[in-house]
Amino acid sequence: MRKLTITFRLYVFCIFLLFLDAMYPWYMWENCVRPLTFVITALVSLFLGFTESGRFFVTRKHLLFTLFLFLSLFWNAIGGDGTLRSFSAKFLIWIYLLSLNSDSKQYVLQFITKWTACLVLVSLICYLLFFLDVLSINPTLISCNNNGYIHWNYYAFTVNAKPVYMHRFMGFFMEPGHVTMGIVPLILANGFDLKNKYVRILFICELFTLSLAGYVTLFVGYLLFHGSVRSLKPILGGIFFVSLLLYFADLAGFSDILDAFIWNRLEYRDGDIAGNNRVTAEFEKAYQSFIRSSEVWTGDIRIDITKYGGISGYKKYLVQNGIIGLSFTLLVYGFNYLMSFKYKVGAFTLILFMLLFQNAYPFWFCMMAMYILGCDNLKNGRAIYA
């Protein structure tokens, strides 16, 4: 592996911060932490790229992926999903991350896995101790996105100020779904290796989010990575643990929360599973009109996404970027499998597509960074902390 210089250690730490920032931790709400971290990481990437190789760091091996990534990011930027400045910073950071050799990529993945697991474990312990009345913390009320999110901040963890959300574990991030978008790709980037103690910690913490998307992707991911007769024991153990968790939650009087976030979302309504509904009725009308228009190819920037509230999913992404933009993104995320045809890379890509189908944030840092690091790790068949 490369020599761990102070500059490279700073780069790895910045990558770790951007991974966390993508899940919107409370310390970056309504301030300049994220853009500042992007700028610093981009500058460090440029410095390392030029000083260590003496030239720009796009190699022939990564040229085609770089082209798809550039086109997709640029199309997203002009479609209103980000700015050209953020597009430029992300592009520089990801291309340098892509150019690292396998040993350096494994070091970055190892660092992120270890410290993310440590942080969410501390958060989960504090969360459980607080709600068991063992730990006393005086919270502060914080808000973000024009009061779209209002949380009680207990520093080690946050809870939504709205009672219906209150008891779902979300660490110190914005919502349980954000935790899922970070933790599930991180678990899979490590090959779902439950021999790795940090992966086990991440897996247990994800179970406490009561995220239906998290449960489904973890279940499918485990079957794809370890599907065999011998894998039945861990699967049955996981089902037993979740069942026990839900049972005690029901006994504790949280049955309304289980109904809202698990059982009701599994109902079949109007030709679809209720949990798949990520848009409002008003947006659905605009979407149906959009797909019958000529703008379906390029996206329609005239449709103001913000006025429809907290919507997400592929429909929102298609309205913003059109079929052309969606195709660029699919090429980015399908590239590593198409170039290798490795089974585990294909399984990893499929799970990422499942997550993106519901949330459609392909260029959140926690998604793209894990895609780059995870595909390299899975292609080489390495185990970390085995």
Short mmCIF file of C-alpha atoms in Angstrom, two decimals:
data_model
loop_
_atom_site.label_atom_id
_atom_site.label_comp_id
_atom_site.label_asym_id
_atom_site.label_seq_id
_atom_site.Cartn_x
_atom_site.Cartn_y
_atom_site.Cartn_z
CA MET A 1 0.00 0.00 0.00
CA ARG A 2 1.03 3.61 -0.56
CA LYS A 3 2.87 5.52 2.15
CA LEU A 4 0.36 7.05 4.56
CA THR A 5 1.43 10.67 4.34
CA ILE A 6 -0.21 13.40 6.43
CA THR A 7 -1.89 14.72 3.27
CA PHE A 8 -3.33 11.31 2.38
CA ARG A 9 -4.57 10.80 5.94
CA LEU A 10 -6.28 14.20 5.69
CA TYR A 11 -7.83 13.10 2.41
CA VAL A 12 -9.18 9.87 3.96
CA PHE A 13 -10.59 11.78 6.93
CA CYS A 14 -12.31 14.24 4.57
CA ILE A 15 -13.81 11.34 2.59
CA PHE A 16 -15.13 9.95 5.88
CA LEU A 17 -16.67 13.32 6.80
CA LEU A 18 -18.35 13.58 3.39
CA PHE A 19 -19.73 10.07 3.83
CA LEU A 20 -21.32 11.13 7.13
CA ASP A 21 -22.43 14.52 5.77
CA ALA A 22 -24.42 12.80 3.02
CA MET A 23 -26.75 11.46 5.72
CA TYR A 24 -27.30 14.98 7.11
CA PRO A 25 -25.94 14.80 10.67
CA TRP A 26 -27.21 17.53 12.98
CA TYR A 27 -23.87 19.34 13.16
CA MET A 28 -24.08 20.37 9.48
CA TRP A 29 -27.65 21.70 9.51
CA GLU A 30 -28.00 25.28 8.28
CA ASN A 31 -24.26 25.99 8.09
CA CYS A 32 -21.32 25.76 5.69
CA VAL A 33 -19.77 22.50 6.97
CA ARG A 34 -20.63 20.42 3.89
CA PRO A 35 -19.52 22.86 1.15
CA LEU A 36 -16.35 23.64 3.11
CA THR A 37 -15.54 19.93 3.42
CA PHE A 38 -16.16 19.45 -0.32
CA VAL A 39 -13.80 22.32 -1.18
CA ILE A 40 -11.04 21.06 1.13
CA THR A 41 -11.36 17.48 -0.15
CA ALA A 42 -11.33 18.63 -3.79
CA LEU A 43 -8.18 20.71 -3.19
CA VAL A 44 -6.45 17.83 -1.39
CA SER A 45 -7.44 15.49 -4.24
CA LEU A 46 -5.92 17.87 -6.79
CA PHE A 47 -2.76 18.25 -4.71
CA LEU A 48 -2.29 14.50 -4.28
CA GLY A 49 -3.13 13.78 -7.91
CA PHE A 50 -0.65 16.25 -9.36
CA THR A 51 2.21 15.88 -6.84
CA GLU A 52 2.19 12.07 -6.81
CA SER A 53 1.73 11.41 -10.53
CA GLY A 54 2.92 14.68 -12.05
CA ARG A 55 -0.17 14.87 -14.26
CA PHE A 56 -3.94 14.81 -14.15
CA PHE A 57 -5.10 11.52 -12.70
CA VAL A 58 -7.65 10.21 -15.23
CA THR A 59 -6.11 7.01 -16.60
CA ARG A 60 -7.06 5.19 -19.78
CA LYS A 61 -8.49 2.40 -17.63
CA HIS A 62 -11.04 4.79 -16.11
CA LEU A 63 -11.61 7.03 -19.11
CA LEU A 64 -15.01 5.63 -20.13
CA PHE A 65 -16.37 5.65 -16.57
CA THR A 66 -15.07 9.22 -16.19
CA LEU A 67 -16.98 10.27 -19.31
CA PHE A 68 -20.25 8.73 -18.08
CA LEU A 69 -19.78 10.27 -14.63
CA PHE A 70 -19.06 13.71 -16.11
CA LEU A 71 -22.11 13.59 -18.38
CA SER A 72 -24.39 12.37 -15.59
CA LEU A 73 -23.20 14.94 -13.04
CA PHE A 74 -23.40 17.76 -15.58
CA TRP A 75 -26.90 16.71 -16.66
CA ASN A 76 -27.99 16.60 -13.01
CA ALA A 77 -26.57 20.08 -12.43
CA ILE A 78 -28.37 21.69 -15.36
CA GLY A 79 -31.54 19.85 -14.33
CA GLY A 80 -31.51 21.68 -11.01
CA ASP A 81 -30.26 18.82 -8.83
CA GLY A 82 -27.18 20.58 -7.49
CA THR A 83 -24.96 23.39 -8.77
CA LEU A 84 -22.07 23.49 -11.21
CA ARG A 85 -19.71 24.25 -8.31
CA SER A 86 -20.80 21.18 -6.35
CA PHE A 87 -20.68 19.18 -9.59
CA SER A 88 -17.05 20.21 -10.15
CA ALA A 89 -15.98 19.38 -6.60
CA LYS A 90 -17.70 15.97 -6.62
CA PHE A 91 -16.22 15.12 -10.00
CA LEU A 92 -12.64 15.87 -8.86
CA ILE A 93 -13.06 13.95 -5.59
CA TRP A 94 -14.61 10.85 -7.14
CA ILE A 95 -12.16 10.65 -10.03
CA TYR A 96 -9.23 10.77 -7.64
CA LEU A 97 -10.91 8.18 -5.39
CA LEU A 98 -11.40 6.01 -8.46
CA SER A 99 -7.72 6.35 -9.44
CA LEU A 100 -6.39 4.97 -6.13
CA ASN A 101 -4.88 1.52 -6.21
CA SER A 102 -6.77 -1.35 -4.59
CA ASP A 103 -4.76 -1.29 -1.36
CA SER A 104 -5.47 2.41 -0.84
CA LYS A 105 -9.17 1.93 -1.63
CA GLN A 106 -9.34 -0.88 0.89
CA TYR A 107 -7.72 1.36 3.50
CA VAL A 108 -10.34 4.07 2.86
CA LEU A 109 -13.18 1.51 3.07
CA GLN A 110 -11.70 0.06 6.25
CA PHE A 111 -11.46 3.50 7.84
CA ILE A 112 -15.05 4.44 6.97
CA THR A 113 -16.41 1.07 8.11
CA LYS A 114 -14.60 1.13 11.45
CA TRP A 115 -15.39 4.68 12.51
CA THR A 116 -18.96 4.73 11.20
CA ALA A 117 -19.65 1.57 13.20
CA CYS A 118 -18.08 3.09 16.32
CA LEU A 119 -20.10 6.30 16.04
CA VAL A 120 -23.48 4.67 15.39
CA LEU A 121 -22.84 2.13 18.18
CA VAL A 122 -22.24 4.93 20.70
CA SER A 123 -25.34 6.66 19.34
CA LEU A 124 -27.46 3.49 19.68
CA ILE A 125 -26.26 2.81 23.24
CA CYS A 126 -27.08 6.38 24.32
CA TYR A 127 -30.45 6.15 22.54
CA LEU A 128 -31.39 2.92 24.35
CA LEU A 129 -30.15 4.10 27.74
CA PHE A 130 -32.09 7.34 27.41
CA PHE A 131 -35.40 5.68 26.57
CA LEU A 132 -34.84 3.17 29.38
CA ASP A 133 -34.52 6.18 31.75
CA VAL A 134 -30.95 5.23 32.64
CA LEU A 135 -29.34 8.25 30.95
CA SER A 136 -30.53 11.83 31.40
CA ILE A 137 -29.77 14.35 28.63
CA ASN A 138 -31.22 17.83 28.21
CA PRO A 139 -31.91 18.27 24.49
CA THR A 140 -31.99 21.35 22.29
CA LEU A 141 -34.53 21.94 19.54
CA ILE A 142 -33.00 22.22 16.06
CA SER A 143 -34.54 22.65 12.62
CA CYS A 144 -33.55 22.42 8.99
CA ASN A 145 -35.00 23.02 5.52
CA ASN A 146 -37.39 25.83 6.54
CA ASN A 147 -38.66 23.82 9.51
CA GLY A 148 -39.28 20.80 7.27
CA TYR A 149 -37.27 18.86 9.83
CA ILE A 150 -37.61 19.69 13.54
CA HIS A 151 -35.65 17.46 15.91
CA TRP A 152 -34.79 17.19 19.54
CA ASN A 153 -31.00 17.07 19.58
CA TYR A 154 -29.54 14.85 22.29
CA TYR A 155 -26.07 15.25 20.72
CA ALA A 156 -25.29 11.53 20.53
CA PHE A 157 -28.61 11.00 18.74
CA THR A 158 -31.62 12.96 17.53
CA VAL A 159 -35.34 12.24 17.48
CA ASN A 160 -38.04 13.87 15.42
CA ALA A 161 -40.10 16.36 17.41
CA LYS A 162 -43.28 14.95 15.85
CA PRO A 163 -44.54 12.18 18.18
CA VAL A 164 -45.22 9.62 15.44
CA TYR A 165 -41.52 9.54 14.52
CA MET A 166 -40.12 9.91 17.96
CA HIS A 167 -38.88 6.46 18.85
CA ARG A 168 -37.30 5.35 15.57
CA PHE A 169 -33.52 5.19 15.79
CA MET A 170 -31.79 7.53 13.34
CA GLY A 171 -28.46 8.07 15.05
CA PHE A 172 -27.39 11.70 14.86
CA PHE A 173 -28.68 11.98 11.29
CA MET A 174 -31.78 13.56 9.75
CA GLU A 175 -34.05 10.51 9.43
CA PRO A 176 -33.95 6.68 9.48
CA GLY A 177 -34.04 6.54 5.67
CA HIS A 178 -30.82 8.57 5.53
CA VAL A 179 -29.16 6.08 7.88
CA THR A 180 -30.24 3.27 5.55
CA MET A 181 -28.78 5.06 2.51
CA GLY A 182 -25.40 5.09 4.25
CA ILE A 183 -25.27 1.88 6.27
CA VAL A 184 -26.73 -0.61 3.77
CA PRO A 185 -24.26 0.24 0.93
CA LEU A 186 -21.43 0.18 3.49
CA ILE A 187 -22.41 -3.30 4.68
CA LEU A 188 -22.64 -4.56 1.09
CA ALA A 189 -19.37 -2.89 0.06
CA ASN A 190 -17.77 -5.14 2.65
CA GLY A 191 -19.36 -8.18 1.02
CA PHE A 192 -21.93 -8.54 3.83
CA ASP A 193 -19.10 -10.11 5.82
CA LEU A 194 -20.64 -10.74 9.24
CA LYS A 195 -17.28 -12.10 10.44
CA ASN A 196 -16.25 -8.47 10.42
CA LYS A 197 -17.21 -7.08 13.84
CA TYR A 198 -17.81 -3.60 12.45
CA VAL A 199 -20.18 -4.94 9.80
CA ARG A 200 -22.07 -6.78 12.56
CA ILE A 201 -22.40 -3.52 14.50
CA LEU A 202 -23.70 -1.69 11.42
CA PHE A 203 -26.16 -4.51 10.74
CA ILE A 204 -27.58 -4.42 14.30
CA CYS A 205 -27.87 -0.63 14.27
CA GLU A 206 -29.76 -0.74 10.95
CA LEU A 207 -32.32 -3.12 12.48
CA PHE A 208 -33.25 -0.48 15.06
CA THR A 209 -34.18 2.08 12.38
CA LEU A 210 -37.40 0.21 11.55
CA SER A 211 -36.67 1.09 7.92
CA LEU A 212 -38.68 -1.18 5.63
CA ALA A 213 -36.33 -0.39 2.73
CA GLY A 214 -33.39 -1.30 4.96
CA TYR A 215 -34.93 -4.62 5.99
CA VAL A 216 -35.80 -5.59 2.42
CA THR A 217 -32.41 -4.67 0.93
CA LEU A 218 -30.50 -6.38 3.74
CA PHE A 219 -32.58 -9.54 3.37
CA VAL A 220 -32.17 -9.64 -0.41
CA GLY A 221 -28.51 -8.67 -0.12
CA TYR A 222 -27.75 -11.44 2.33
CA LEU A 223 -29.45 -14.01 0.13
CA LEU A 224 -27.49 -12.82 -2.91
CA PHE A 225 -24.15 -12.78 -1.12
CA HIS A 226 -24.58 -15.89 1.03
CA GLY A 227 -27.46 -17.81 -0.54
CA SER A 228 -26.94 -21.43 0.50
CA VAL A 229 -28.32 -24.02 2.91
CA ARG A 230 -25.69 -22.96 5.46
CA SER A 231 -26.94 -19.36 5.27
CA LEU A 232 -30.35 -20.29 6.70
CA LYS A 233 -29.10 -20.16 10.29
CA PRO A 234 -28.03 -16.46 10.21
CA ILE A 235 -31.19 -15.55 8.27
CA LEU A 236 -33.42 -17.27 10.84
CA GLY A 237 -31.42 -15.60 13.61
CA GLY A 238 -31.94 -12.19 12.01
CA ILE A 239 -35.69 -12.83 11.59
CA PHE A 240 -35.91 -13.91 15.23
CA PHE A 241 -34.09 -10.77 16.40
CA VAL A 242 -36.33 -8.45 14.36
CA SER A 243 -39.45 -10.32 15.53
CA LEU A 244 -38.30 -9.97 19.15
CA LEU A 245 -37.58 -6.28 18.63
CA LEU A 246 -41.03 -5.69 17.13
CA TYR A 247 -42.71 -7.74 19.88
CA PHE A 248 -41.13 -5.72 22.70
CA ALA A 249 -41.86 -2.49 20.83
CA ASP A 250 -45.51 -3.53 20.71
CA LEU A 251 -45.51 -4.41 24.41
CA ALA A 252 -43.98 -1.01 25.20
CA GLY A 253 -46.93 0.71 23.56
CA PHE A 254 -45.37 1.57 20.21
CA SER A 255 -47.81 -0.43 18.11
CA ASP A 256 -48.93 2.74 16.30
CA ILE A 257 -45.37 3.32 15.12
CA LEU A 258 -45.07 -0.28 13.90
CA ASP A 259 -48.36 0.11 12.05
CA ALA A 260 -47.23 3.35 10.40
CA PHE A 261 -43.76 2.26 9.36
CA ILE A 262 -43.93 -1.49 8.84
CA TRP A 263 -47.34 -3.14 8.56
CA ASN A 264 -49.30 -0.38 6.77
CA ARG A 265 -46.49 0.07 4.26
CA LEU A 266 -46.75 -3.58 3.26
CA GLU A 267 -50.41 -3.22 2.25
CA TYR A 268 -51.29 -3.55 -1.42
CA ARG A 269 -53.17 -0.45 -2.57
CA ASP A 270 -54.14 0.74 -6.03
CA GLY A 271 -51.97 -1.81 -7.78
CA ASP A 272 -48.83 -1.16 -5.73
CA ILE A 273 -47.27 -1.76 -2.31
CA ALA A 274 -48.01 1.22 -0.06
CA GLY A 275 -44.35 1.56 0.94
CA ASN A 276 -43.42 2.29 -2.67
CA ASN A 277 -45.42 5.49 -2.66
CA ARG A 278 -42.81 8.27 -2.47
CA VAL A 279 -44.78 11.10 -4.08
CA THR A 280 -47.88 13.14 -3.37
CA ALA A 281 -51.12 12.94 -5.36
CA GLU A 282 -50.46 16.42 -6.75
CA PHE A 283 -47.01 15.44 -8.00
CA GLU A 284 -48.39 12.22 -9.49
CA LYS A 285 -50.71 14.32 -11.68
CA ALA A 286 -47.76 16.45 -12.84
CA TYR A 287 -45.73 13.29 -13.48
CA GLN A 288 -48.43 11.68 -15.62
CA SER A 289 -48.63 14.84 -17.71
CA PHE A 290 -44.82 14.95 -17.94
CA ILE A 291 -44.36 11.41 -19.30
CA ARG A 292 -46.77 12.17 -22.12
CA SER A 293 -44.82 15.28 -23.15
CA SER A 294 -41.70 15.72 -25.28
CA GLU A 295 -39.75 16.81 -22.15
CA VAL A 296 -39.73 13.19 -20.98
CA TRP A 297 -36.38 12.81 -22.80
CA THR A 298 -34.59 15.77 -21.27
CA GLY A 299 -36.46 16.53 -18.04
CA ASP A 300 -38.62 19.55 -17.34
CA ILE A 301 -36.99 22.26 -15.21
CA ARG A 302 -40.24 24.23 -15.34
CA ILE A 303 -41.79 21.79 -12.85
CA ASP A 304 -41.01 23.17 -9.39
CA ILE A 305 -40.21 20.06 -7.35
CA THR A 306 -40.04 22.00 -4.07
CA LYS A 307 -43.73 22.93 -4.06
CA TYR A 308 -44.76 19.27 -3.80
CA GLY A 309 -43.16 18.76 -0.37
CA GLY A 310 -40.93 15.86 0.66
CA ILE A 311 -41.07 13.64 -2.41
CA SER A 312 -38.40 11.25 -3.64
CA GLY A 313 -37.91 8.25 -5.89
CA TYR A 314 -37.39 7.55 -9.56
CA LYS A 315 -40.36 9.67 -10.65
CA LYS A 316 -38.83 12.81 -9.15
CA TYR A 317 -35.48 11.97 -10.72
CA LEU A 318 -37.05 11.36 -14.13
CA VAL A 319 -38.88 14.70 -14.05
CA GLN A 320 -35.62 16.50 -13.22
CA ASN A 321 -33.33 14.65 -15.64
CA GLY A 322 -35.45 12.86 -18.24
CA ILE A 323 -34.70 9.56 -19.92
CA ILE A 324 -31.33 10.83 -21.15
CA GLY A 325 -30.17 11.81 -17.68
CA LEU A 326 -31.50 8.56 -16.21
CA SER A 327 -29.60 6.60 -18.89
CA PHE A 328 -26.33 8.34 -18.01
CA THR A 329 -26.82 7.46 -14.35
CA LEU A 330 -27.64 3.83 -15.13
CA LEU A 331 -24.44 3.63 -17.20
CA VAL A 332 -22.42 4.99 -14.26
CA TYR A 333 -23.84 2.46 -11.79
CA GLY A 334 -23.83 -0.44 -14.23
CA PHE A 335 -20.33 0.22 -15.56
CA ASN A 336 -18.30 -1.91 -13.13
CA TYR A 337 -20.51 -4.95 -13.62
CA LEU A 338 -20.52 -4.59 -17.41
CA MET A 339 -16.72 -4.38 -17.38
CA SER A 340 -16.17 -7.36 -15.07
CA PHE A 341 -19.30 -9.57 -14.99
CA LYS A 342 -18.39 -10.49 -11.42
CA TYR A 343 -21.35 -11.98 -9.55
CA LYS A 344 -20.86 -10.05 -6.30
CA VAL A 345 -20.40 -6.77 -8.18
CA GLY A 346 -23.69 -7.49 -9.96
CA ALA A 347 -25.44 -8.29 -6.66
CA PHE A 348 -24.07 -5.09 -5.11
CA THR A 349 -25.23 -3.06 -8.12
CA LEU A 350 -28.71 -4.60 -7.93
CA ILE A 351 -29.12 -3.63 -4.26
CA LEU A 352 -27.96 -0.08 -5.00
CA PHE A 353 -30.55 0.10 -7.79
CA MET A 354 -33.20 -1.04 -5.28
CA LEU A 355 -32.25 1.78 -2.92
CA LEU A 356 -32.12 4.32 -5.74
CA PHE A 357 -35.53 3.21 -7.02
CA GLN A 358 -37.10 4.51 -3.81
CA ASN A 359 -34.84 7.46 -3.03
CA ALA A 360 -33.12 8.31 -6.33
CA TYR A 361 -30.14 10.17 -4.89
CA PRO A 362 -27.41 8.55 -7.00
CA PHE A 363 -24.87 11.27 -6.28
CA TRP A 364 -25.19 11.41 -2.55
CA PHE A 365 -21.63 10.91 -1.40
CA CYS A 366 -22.44 7.84 0.71
CA MET A 367 -23.82 6.10 -2.39
CA MET A 368 -21.18 6.95 -5.00
CA ALA A 369 -18.20 6.53 -2.64
CA MET A 370 -19.44 3.10 -1.58
CA TYR A 371 -20.04 2.16 -5.21
CA ILE A 372 -16.44 3.02 -6.16
CA LEU A 373 -14.86 1.41 -3.08
CA GLY A 374 -17.24 -1.55 -2.88
CA CYS A 375 -16.92 -2.61 -6.53
CA ASP A 376 -13.13 -2.65 -6.23
CA ASN A 377 -13.26 -4.63 -2.98
CA LEU A 378 -15.75 -7.16 -4.35
CA LYS A 379 -13.91 -7.60 -7.66
CA ASN A 380 -10.74 -8.45 -5.75
CA GLY A 381 -12.61 -10.72 -3.34
CA ARG A 382 -11.00 -9.25 -0.26
CA ALA A 383 -12.26 -9.53 3.29
CA ILE A 384 -11.65 -6.79 5.81
CA TYR A 385 -11.22 -7.74 9.51
CA ALA A 386 -12.01 -11.36 8.66
#
